[in-house]
CSV table of N, CA and C in Angstrom, one decimal:
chain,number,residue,atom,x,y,z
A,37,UNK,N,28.7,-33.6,-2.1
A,37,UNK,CA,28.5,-32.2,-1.8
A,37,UNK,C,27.6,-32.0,-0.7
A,38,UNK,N,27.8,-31.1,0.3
A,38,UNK,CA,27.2,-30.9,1.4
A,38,UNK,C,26.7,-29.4,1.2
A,39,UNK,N,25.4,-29.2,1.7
A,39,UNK,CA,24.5,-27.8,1.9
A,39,UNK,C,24.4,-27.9,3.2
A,40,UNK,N,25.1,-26.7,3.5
A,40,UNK,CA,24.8,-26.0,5.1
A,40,UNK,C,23.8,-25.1,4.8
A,41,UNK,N,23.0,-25.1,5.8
A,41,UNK,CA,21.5,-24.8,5.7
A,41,UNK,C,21.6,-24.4,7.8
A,42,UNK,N,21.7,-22.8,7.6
A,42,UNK,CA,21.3,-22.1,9.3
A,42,UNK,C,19.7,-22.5,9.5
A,43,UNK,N,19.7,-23.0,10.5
A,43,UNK,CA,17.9,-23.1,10.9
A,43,UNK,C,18.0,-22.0,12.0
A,44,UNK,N,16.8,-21.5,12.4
A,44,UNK,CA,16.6,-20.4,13.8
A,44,UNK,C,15.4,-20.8,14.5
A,45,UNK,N,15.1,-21.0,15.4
A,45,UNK,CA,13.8,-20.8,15.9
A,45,UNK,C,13.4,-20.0,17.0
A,46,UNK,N,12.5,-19.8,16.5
A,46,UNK,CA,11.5,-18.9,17.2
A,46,UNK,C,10.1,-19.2,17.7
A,47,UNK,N,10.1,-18.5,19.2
A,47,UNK,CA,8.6,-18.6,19.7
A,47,UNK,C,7.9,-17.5,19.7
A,48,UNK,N,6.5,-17.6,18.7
A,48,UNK,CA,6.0,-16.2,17.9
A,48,UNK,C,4.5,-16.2,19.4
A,49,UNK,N,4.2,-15.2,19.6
A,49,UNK,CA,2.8,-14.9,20.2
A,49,UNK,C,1.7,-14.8,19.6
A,50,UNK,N,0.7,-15.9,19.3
A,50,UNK,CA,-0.1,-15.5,18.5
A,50,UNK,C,-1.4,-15.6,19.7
A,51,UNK,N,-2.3,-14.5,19.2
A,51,UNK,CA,-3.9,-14.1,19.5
A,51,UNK,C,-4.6,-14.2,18.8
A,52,UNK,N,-5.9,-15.1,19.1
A,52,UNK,CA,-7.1,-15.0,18.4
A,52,UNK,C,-7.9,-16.2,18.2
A,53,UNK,N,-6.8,-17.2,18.5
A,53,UNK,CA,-6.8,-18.5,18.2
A,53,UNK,C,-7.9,-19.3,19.6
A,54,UNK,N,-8.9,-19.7,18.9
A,54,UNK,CA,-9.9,-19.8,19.9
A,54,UNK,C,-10.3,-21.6,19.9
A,55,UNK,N,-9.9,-22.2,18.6
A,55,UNK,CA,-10.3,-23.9,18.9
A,55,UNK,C,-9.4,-24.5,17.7
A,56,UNK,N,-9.4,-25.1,18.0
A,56,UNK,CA,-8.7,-26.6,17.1
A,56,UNK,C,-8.7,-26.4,15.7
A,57,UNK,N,-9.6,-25.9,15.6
A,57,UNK,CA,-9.4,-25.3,14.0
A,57,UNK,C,-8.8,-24.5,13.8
A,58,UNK,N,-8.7,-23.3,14.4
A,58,UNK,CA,-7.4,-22.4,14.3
A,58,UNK,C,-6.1,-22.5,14.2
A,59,UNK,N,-5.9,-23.6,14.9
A,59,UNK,CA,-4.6,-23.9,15.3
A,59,UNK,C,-4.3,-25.1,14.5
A,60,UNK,N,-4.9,-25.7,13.4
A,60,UNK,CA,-4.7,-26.6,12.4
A,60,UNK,C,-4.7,-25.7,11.1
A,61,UNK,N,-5.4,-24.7,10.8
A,61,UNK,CA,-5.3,-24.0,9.5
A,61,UNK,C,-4.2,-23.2,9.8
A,62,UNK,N,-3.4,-22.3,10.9
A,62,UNK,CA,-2.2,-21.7,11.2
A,62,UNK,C,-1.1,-23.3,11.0
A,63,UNK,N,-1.4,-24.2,11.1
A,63,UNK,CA,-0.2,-25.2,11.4
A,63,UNK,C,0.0,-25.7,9.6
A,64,UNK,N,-1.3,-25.6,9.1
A,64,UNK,CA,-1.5,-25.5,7.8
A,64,UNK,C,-0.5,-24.7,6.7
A,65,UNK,N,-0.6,-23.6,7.3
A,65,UNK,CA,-0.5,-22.8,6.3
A,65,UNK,C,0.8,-21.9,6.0
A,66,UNK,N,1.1,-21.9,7.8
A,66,UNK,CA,2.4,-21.8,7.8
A,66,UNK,C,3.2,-22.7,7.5
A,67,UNK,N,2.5,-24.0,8.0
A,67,UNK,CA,3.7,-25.2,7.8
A,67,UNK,C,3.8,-25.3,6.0
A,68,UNK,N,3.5,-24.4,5.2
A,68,UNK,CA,3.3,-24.9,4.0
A,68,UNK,C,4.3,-23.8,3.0
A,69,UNK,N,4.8,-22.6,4.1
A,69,UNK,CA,5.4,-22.0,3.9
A,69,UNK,C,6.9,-22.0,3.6
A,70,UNK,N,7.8,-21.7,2.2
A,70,UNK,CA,8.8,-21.7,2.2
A,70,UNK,C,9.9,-21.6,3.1
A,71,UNK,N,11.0,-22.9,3.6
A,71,UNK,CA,11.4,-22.4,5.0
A,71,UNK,C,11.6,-22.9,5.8
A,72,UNK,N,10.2,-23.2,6.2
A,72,UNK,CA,9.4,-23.2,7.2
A,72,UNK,C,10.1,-25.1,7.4
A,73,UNK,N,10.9,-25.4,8.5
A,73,UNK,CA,11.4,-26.9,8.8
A,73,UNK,C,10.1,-27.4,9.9
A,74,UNK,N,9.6,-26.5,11.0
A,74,UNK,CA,8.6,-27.1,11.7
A,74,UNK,C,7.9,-26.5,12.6
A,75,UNK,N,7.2,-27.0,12.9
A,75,UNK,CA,6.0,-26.0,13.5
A,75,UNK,C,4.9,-26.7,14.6
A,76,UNK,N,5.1,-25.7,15.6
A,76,UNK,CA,4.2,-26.2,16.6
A,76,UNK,C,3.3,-25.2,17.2
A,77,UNK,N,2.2,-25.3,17.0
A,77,UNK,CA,0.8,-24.2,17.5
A,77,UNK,C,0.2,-24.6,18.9
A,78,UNK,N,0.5,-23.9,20.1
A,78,UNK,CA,-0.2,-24.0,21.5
A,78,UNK,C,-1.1,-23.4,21.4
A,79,UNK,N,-2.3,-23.7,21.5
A,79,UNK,CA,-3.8,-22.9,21.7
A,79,UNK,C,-4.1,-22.1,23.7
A,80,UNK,N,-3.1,-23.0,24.3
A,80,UNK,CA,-3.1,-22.6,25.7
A,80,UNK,C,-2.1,-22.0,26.0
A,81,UNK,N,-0.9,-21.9,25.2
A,81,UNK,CA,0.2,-20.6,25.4
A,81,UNK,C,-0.2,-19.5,24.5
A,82,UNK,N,-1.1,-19.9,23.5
A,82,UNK,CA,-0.9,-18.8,22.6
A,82,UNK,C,0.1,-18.3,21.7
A,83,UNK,N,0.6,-19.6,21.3
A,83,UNK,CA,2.2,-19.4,20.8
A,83,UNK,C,2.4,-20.1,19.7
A,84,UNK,N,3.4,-20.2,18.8
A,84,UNK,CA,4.3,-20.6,17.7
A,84,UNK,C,5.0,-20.9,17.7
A,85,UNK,N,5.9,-21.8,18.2
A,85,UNK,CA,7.4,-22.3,17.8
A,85,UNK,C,7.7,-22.7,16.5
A,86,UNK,N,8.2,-22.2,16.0
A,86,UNK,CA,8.8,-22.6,14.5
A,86,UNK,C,10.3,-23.0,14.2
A,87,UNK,N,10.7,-24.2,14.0
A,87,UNK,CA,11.9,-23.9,13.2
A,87,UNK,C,12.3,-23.6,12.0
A,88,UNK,N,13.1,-22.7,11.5
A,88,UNK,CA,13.2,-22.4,10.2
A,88,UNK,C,14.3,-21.8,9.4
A,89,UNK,N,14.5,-22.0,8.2
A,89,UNK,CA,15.8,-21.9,7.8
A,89,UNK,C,15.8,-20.3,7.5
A,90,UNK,N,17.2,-19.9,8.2
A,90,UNK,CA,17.4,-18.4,7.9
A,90,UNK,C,17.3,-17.9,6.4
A,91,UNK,N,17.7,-18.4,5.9
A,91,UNK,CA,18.0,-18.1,4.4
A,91,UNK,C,16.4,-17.6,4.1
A,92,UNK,N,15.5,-18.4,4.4
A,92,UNK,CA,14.2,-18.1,3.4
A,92,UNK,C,13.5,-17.3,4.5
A,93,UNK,N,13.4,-17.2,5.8
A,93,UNK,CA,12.4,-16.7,6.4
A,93,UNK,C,13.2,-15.6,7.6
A,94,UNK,N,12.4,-14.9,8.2
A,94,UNK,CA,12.6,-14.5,9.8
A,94,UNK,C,11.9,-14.3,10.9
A,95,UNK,N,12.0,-14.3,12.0
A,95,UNK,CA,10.7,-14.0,13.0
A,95,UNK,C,9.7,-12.9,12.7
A,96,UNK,N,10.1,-11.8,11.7
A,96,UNK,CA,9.2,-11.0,11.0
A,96,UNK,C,8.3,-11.4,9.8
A,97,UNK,N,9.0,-12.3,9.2
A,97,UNK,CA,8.3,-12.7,8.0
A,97,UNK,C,7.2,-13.9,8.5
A,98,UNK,N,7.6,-14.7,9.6
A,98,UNK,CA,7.0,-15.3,10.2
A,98,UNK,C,5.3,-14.9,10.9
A,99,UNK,N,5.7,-13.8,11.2
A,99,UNK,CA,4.7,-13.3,12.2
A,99,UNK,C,3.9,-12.6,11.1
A,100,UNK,N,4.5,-12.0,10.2
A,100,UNK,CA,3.5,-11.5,9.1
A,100,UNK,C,2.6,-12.1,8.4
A,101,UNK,N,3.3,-13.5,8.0
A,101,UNK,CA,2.1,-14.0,7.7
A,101,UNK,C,1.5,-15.0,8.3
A,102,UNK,N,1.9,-15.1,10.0
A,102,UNK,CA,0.0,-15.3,10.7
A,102,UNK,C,-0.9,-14.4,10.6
A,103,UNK,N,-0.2,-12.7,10.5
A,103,UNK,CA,-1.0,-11.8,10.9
A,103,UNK,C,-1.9,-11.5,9.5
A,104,UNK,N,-1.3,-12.2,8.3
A,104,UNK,CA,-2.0,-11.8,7.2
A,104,UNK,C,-3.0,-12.7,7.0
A,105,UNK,N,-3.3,-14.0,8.2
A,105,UNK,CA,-4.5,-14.7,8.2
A,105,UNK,C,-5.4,-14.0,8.8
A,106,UNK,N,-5.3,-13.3,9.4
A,106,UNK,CA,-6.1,-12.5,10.6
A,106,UNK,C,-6.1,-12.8,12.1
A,107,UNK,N,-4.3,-13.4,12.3
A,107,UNK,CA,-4.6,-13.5,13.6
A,107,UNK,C,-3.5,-12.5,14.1
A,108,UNK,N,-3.6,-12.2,15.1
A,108,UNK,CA,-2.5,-10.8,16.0
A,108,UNK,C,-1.3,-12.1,16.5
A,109,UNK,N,0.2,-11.2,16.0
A,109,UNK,CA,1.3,-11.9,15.9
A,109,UNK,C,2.2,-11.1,16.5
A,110,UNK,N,3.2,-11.5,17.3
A,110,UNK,CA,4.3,-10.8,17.6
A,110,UNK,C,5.7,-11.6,17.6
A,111,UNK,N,6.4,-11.0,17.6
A,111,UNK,CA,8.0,-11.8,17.8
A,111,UNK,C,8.3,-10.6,19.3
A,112,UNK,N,8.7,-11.7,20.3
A,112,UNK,CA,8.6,-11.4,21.9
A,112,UNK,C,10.2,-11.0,21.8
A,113,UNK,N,10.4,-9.9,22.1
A,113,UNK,CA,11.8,-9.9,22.1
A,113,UNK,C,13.3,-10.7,22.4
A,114,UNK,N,13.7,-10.1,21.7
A,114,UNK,CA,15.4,-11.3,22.4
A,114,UNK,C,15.3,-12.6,22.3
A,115,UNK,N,14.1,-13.4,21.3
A,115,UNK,CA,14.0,-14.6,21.4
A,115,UNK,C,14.8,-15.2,20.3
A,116,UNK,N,15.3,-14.6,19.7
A,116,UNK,CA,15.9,-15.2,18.4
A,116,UNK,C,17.1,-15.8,18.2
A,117,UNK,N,16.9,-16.9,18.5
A,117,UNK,CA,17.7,-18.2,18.9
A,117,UNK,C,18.7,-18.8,17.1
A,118,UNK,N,19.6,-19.2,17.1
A,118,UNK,CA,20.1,-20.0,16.3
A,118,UNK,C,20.4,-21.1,16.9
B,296,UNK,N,-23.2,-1.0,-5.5
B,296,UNK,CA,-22.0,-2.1,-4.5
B,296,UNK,C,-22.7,-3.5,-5.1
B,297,UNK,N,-22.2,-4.1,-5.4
B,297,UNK,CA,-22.9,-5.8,-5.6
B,297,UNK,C,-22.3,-6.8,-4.6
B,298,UNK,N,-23.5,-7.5,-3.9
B,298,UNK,CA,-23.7,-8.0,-2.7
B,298,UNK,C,-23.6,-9.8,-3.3
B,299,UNK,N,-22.1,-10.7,-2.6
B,299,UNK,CA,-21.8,-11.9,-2.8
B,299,UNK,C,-21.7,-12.5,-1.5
B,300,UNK,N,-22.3,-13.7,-2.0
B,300,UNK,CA,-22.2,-14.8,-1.2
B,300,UNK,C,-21.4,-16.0,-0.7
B,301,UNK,N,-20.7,-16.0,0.1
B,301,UNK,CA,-19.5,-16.7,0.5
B,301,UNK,C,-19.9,-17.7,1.4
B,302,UNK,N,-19.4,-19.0,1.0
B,302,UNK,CA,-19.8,-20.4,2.3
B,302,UNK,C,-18.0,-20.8,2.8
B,303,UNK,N,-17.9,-19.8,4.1
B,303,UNK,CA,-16.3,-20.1,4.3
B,303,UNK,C,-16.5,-21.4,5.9
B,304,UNK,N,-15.9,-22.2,5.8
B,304,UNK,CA,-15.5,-23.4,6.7
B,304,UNK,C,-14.9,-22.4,8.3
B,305,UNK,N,-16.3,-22.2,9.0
B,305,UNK,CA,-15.4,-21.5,10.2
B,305,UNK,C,-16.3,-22.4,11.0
B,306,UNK,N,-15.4,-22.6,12.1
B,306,UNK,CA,-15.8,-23.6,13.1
B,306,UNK,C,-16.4,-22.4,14.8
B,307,UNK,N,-15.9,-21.5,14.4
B,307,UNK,CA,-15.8,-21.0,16.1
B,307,UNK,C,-15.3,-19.2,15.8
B,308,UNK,N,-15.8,-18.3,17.0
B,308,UNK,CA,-15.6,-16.9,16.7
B,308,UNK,C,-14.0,-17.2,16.6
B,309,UNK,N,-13.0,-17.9,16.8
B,309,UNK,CA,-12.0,-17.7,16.4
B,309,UNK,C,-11.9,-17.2,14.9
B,310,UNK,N,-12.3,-18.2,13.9
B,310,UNK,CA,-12.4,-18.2,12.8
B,310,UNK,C,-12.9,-16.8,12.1
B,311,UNK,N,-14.1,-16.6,12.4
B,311,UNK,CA,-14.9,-15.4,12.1
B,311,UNK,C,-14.2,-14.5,12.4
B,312,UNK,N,-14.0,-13.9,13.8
B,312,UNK,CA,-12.7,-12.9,14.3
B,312,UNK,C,-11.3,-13.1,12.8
B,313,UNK,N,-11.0,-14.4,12.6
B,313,UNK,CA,-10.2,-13.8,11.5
B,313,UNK,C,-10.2,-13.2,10.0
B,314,UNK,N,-11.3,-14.0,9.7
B,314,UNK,CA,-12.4,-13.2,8.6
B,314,UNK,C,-12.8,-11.8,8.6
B,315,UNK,N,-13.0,-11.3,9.7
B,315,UNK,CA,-13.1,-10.1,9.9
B,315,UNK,C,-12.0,-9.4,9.6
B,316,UNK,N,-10.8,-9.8,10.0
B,316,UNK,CA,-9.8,-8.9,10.7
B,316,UNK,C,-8.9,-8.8,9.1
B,317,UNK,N,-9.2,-10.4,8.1
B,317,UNK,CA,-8.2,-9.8,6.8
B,317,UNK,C,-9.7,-9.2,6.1
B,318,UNK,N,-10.8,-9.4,6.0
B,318,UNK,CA,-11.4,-8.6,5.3
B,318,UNK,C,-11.0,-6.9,5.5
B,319,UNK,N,-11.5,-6.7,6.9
B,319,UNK,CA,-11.2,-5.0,7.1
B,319,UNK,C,-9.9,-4.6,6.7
B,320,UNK,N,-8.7,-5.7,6.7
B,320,UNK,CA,-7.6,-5.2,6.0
B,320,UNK,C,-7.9,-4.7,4.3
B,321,UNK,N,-8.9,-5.8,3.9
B,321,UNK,CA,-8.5,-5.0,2.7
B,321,UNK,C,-9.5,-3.6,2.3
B,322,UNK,N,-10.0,-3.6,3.3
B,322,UNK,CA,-10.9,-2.1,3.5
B,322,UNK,C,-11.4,-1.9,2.2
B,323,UNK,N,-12.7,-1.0,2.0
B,323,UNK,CA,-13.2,-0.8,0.6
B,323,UNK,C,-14.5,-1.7,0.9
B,324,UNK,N,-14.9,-2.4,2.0
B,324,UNK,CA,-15.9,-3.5,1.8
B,324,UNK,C,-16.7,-3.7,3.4
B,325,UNK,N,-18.1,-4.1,2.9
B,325,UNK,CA,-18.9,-3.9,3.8
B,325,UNK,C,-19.4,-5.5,3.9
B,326,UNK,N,-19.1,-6.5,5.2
B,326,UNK,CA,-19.8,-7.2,4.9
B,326,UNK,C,-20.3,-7.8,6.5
B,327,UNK,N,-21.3,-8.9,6.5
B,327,UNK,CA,-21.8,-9.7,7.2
B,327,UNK,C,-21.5,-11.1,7.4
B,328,UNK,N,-21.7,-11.9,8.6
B,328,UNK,CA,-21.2,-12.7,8.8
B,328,UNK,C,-22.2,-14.0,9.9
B,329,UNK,N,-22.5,-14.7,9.2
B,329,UNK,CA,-23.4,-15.7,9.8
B,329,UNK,C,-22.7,-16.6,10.3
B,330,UNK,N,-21.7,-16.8,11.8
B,330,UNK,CA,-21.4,-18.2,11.6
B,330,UNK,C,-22.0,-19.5,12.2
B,331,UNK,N,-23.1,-19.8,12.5
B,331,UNK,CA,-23.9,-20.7,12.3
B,331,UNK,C,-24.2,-21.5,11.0
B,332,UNK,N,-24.4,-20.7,10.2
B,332,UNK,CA,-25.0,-21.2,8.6
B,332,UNK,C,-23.5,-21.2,7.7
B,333,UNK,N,-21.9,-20.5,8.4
B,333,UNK,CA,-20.9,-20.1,7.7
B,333,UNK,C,-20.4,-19.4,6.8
B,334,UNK,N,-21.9,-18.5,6.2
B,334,UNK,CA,-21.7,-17.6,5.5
B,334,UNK,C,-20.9,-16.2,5.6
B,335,UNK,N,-21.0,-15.8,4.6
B,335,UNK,CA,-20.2,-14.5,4.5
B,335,UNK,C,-20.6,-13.7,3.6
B,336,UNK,N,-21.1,-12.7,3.7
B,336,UNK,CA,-22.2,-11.7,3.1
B,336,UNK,C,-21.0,-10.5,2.3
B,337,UNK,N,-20.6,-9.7,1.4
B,337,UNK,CA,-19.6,-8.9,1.1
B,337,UNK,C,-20.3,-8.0,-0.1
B,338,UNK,N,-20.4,-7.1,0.7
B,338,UNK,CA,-20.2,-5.8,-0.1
B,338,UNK,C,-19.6,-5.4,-0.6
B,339,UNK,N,-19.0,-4.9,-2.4
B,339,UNK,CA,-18.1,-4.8,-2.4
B,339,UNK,C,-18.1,-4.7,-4.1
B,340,UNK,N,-17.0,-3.5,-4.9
B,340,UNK,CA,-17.0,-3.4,-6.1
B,340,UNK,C,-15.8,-4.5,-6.9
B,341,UNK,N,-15.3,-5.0,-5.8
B,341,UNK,CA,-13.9,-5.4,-6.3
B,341,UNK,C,-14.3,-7.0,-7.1
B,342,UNK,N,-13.4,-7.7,-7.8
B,342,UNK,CA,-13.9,-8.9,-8.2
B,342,UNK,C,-13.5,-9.7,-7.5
B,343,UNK,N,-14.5,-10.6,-7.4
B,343,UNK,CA,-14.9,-11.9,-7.0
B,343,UNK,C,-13.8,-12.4,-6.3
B,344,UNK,N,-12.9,-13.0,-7.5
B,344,UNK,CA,-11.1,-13.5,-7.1
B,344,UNK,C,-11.0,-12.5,-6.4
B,345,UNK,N,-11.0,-11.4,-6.0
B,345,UNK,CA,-9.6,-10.6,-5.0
B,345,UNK,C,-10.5,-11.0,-3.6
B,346,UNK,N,-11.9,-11.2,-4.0
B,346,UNK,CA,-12.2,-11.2,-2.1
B,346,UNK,C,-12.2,-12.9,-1.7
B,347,UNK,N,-12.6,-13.5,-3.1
B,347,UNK,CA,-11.9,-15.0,-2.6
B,347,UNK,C,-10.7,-15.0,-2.1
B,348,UNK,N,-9.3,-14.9,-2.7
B,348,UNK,CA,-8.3,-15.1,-2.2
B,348,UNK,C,-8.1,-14.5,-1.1
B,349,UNK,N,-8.8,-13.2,-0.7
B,349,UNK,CA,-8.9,-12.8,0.5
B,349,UNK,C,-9.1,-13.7,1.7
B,350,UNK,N,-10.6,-14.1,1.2
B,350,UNK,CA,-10.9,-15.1,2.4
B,350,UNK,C,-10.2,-16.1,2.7
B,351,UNK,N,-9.6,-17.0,1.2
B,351,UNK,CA,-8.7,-18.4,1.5
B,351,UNK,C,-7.3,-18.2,2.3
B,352,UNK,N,-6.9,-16.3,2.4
B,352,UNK,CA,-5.9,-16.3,3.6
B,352,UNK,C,-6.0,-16.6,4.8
B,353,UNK,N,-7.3,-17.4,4.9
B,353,UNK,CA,-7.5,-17.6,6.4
B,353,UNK,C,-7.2,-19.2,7.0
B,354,UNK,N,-6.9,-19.8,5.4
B,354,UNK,CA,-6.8,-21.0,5.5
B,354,UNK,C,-8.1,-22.0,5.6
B,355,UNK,N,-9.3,-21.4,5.4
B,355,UNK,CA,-10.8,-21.9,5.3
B,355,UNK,C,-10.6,-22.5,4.3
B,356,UNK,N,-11.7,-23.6,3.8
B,356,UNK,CA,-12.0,-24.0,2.7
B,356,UNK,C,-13.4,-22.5,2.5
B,357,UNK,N,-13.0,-22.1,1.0
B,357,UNK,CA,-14.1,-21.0,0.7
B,357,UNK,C,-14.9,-21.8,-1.1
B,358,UNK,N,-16.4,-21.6,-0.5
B,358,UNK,CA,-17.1,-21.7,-1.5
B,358,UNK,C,-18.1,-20.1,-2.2
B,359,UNK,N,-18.1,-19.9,-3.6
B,359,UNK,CA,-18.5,-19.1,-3.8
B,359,UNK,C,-20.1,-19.2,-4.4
B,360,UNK,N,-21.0,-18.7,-3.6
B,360,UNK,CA,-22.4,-19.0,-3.7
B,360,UNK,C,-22.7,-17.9,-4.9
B,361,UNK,N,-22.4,-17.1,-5.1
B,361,UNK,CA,-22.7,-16.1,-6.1
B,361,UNK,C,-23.5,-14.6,-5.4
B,362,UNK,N,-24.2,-14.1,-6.6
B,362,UNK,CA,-24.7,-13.0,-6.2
B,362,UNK,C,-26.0,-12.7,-5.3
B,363,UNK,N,-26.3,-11.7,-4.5
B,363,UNK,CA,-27.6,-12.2,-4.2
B,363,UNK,C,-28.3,-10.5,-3.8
């Protein structure tokens, strides 16, 4: 039996993120998140790449909960890749 | 208002900046923020647990020092 499983990814805009720690408790916490296949935090883009499976997540749900750590989140338009 | 004492794991105004930013979300609360020493000062009628889990949104390790 085979499970098809859509992944999407997205590169999220995150602000706020000022040192190494930030960008390991966001890699944390998102990465811990239902979904969530993988995850990469630039502290020098200011960004998020995530891959992740459509079913459980979206670039909104994504972005909401960096922004519900307290960091400023966006999904950049037209990026929403399958 | 009863005034609690929080030892949250922030390394840098990044950290603090986000402490701030879910605390004022949940509005209702007045607090201070030492981050040298890591503390977190909170004003506030609500219980204990809602402003812990508050803080642990930040992905900090959060210790609760009690009242002061």
């Amino acid at each position: 039996m085979t499970q098809t499983v859509s992944l999407g990814s997205v590169s999220l805009k995150v602000e706020g993120m000022t040192c190494g720690s930030c960008v390991q408790s966001i890699e944390q916490r998102i990465g811990s998140q239902p979904g969530v296949i993988h995850l990469k935090v630039s502290l020098e883009e200011r960004s998020a790449t995530v891959i992740f499976d459509l079913s459980q997540q979206s670039p909104e749900s994504l972005s909401g909960a960096i922004e519900d750590m307290g960091f400023e989140s966006s999904v950049p338009n037209g990026s929403t890749a399958t | 208002m009863t005034k609690h004492e929080f030892e949250v794991a922030m390394t840098c105004e990044g950290c603090s900046g986000a402490v701030t930013r879910v605390l004022n979300k949940l509005g209702d609360v007045k607090f201070e923020i030492d981050l040298p020493k890591k503390l977190v000062w909170i004003e506030s009628d609500r219980e204990v647990d809602v402003l812990m889990e508050t803080l642990k949104k930040c992905g900090k390790e959060v210790k609760y020092n009690g009242t002061k």
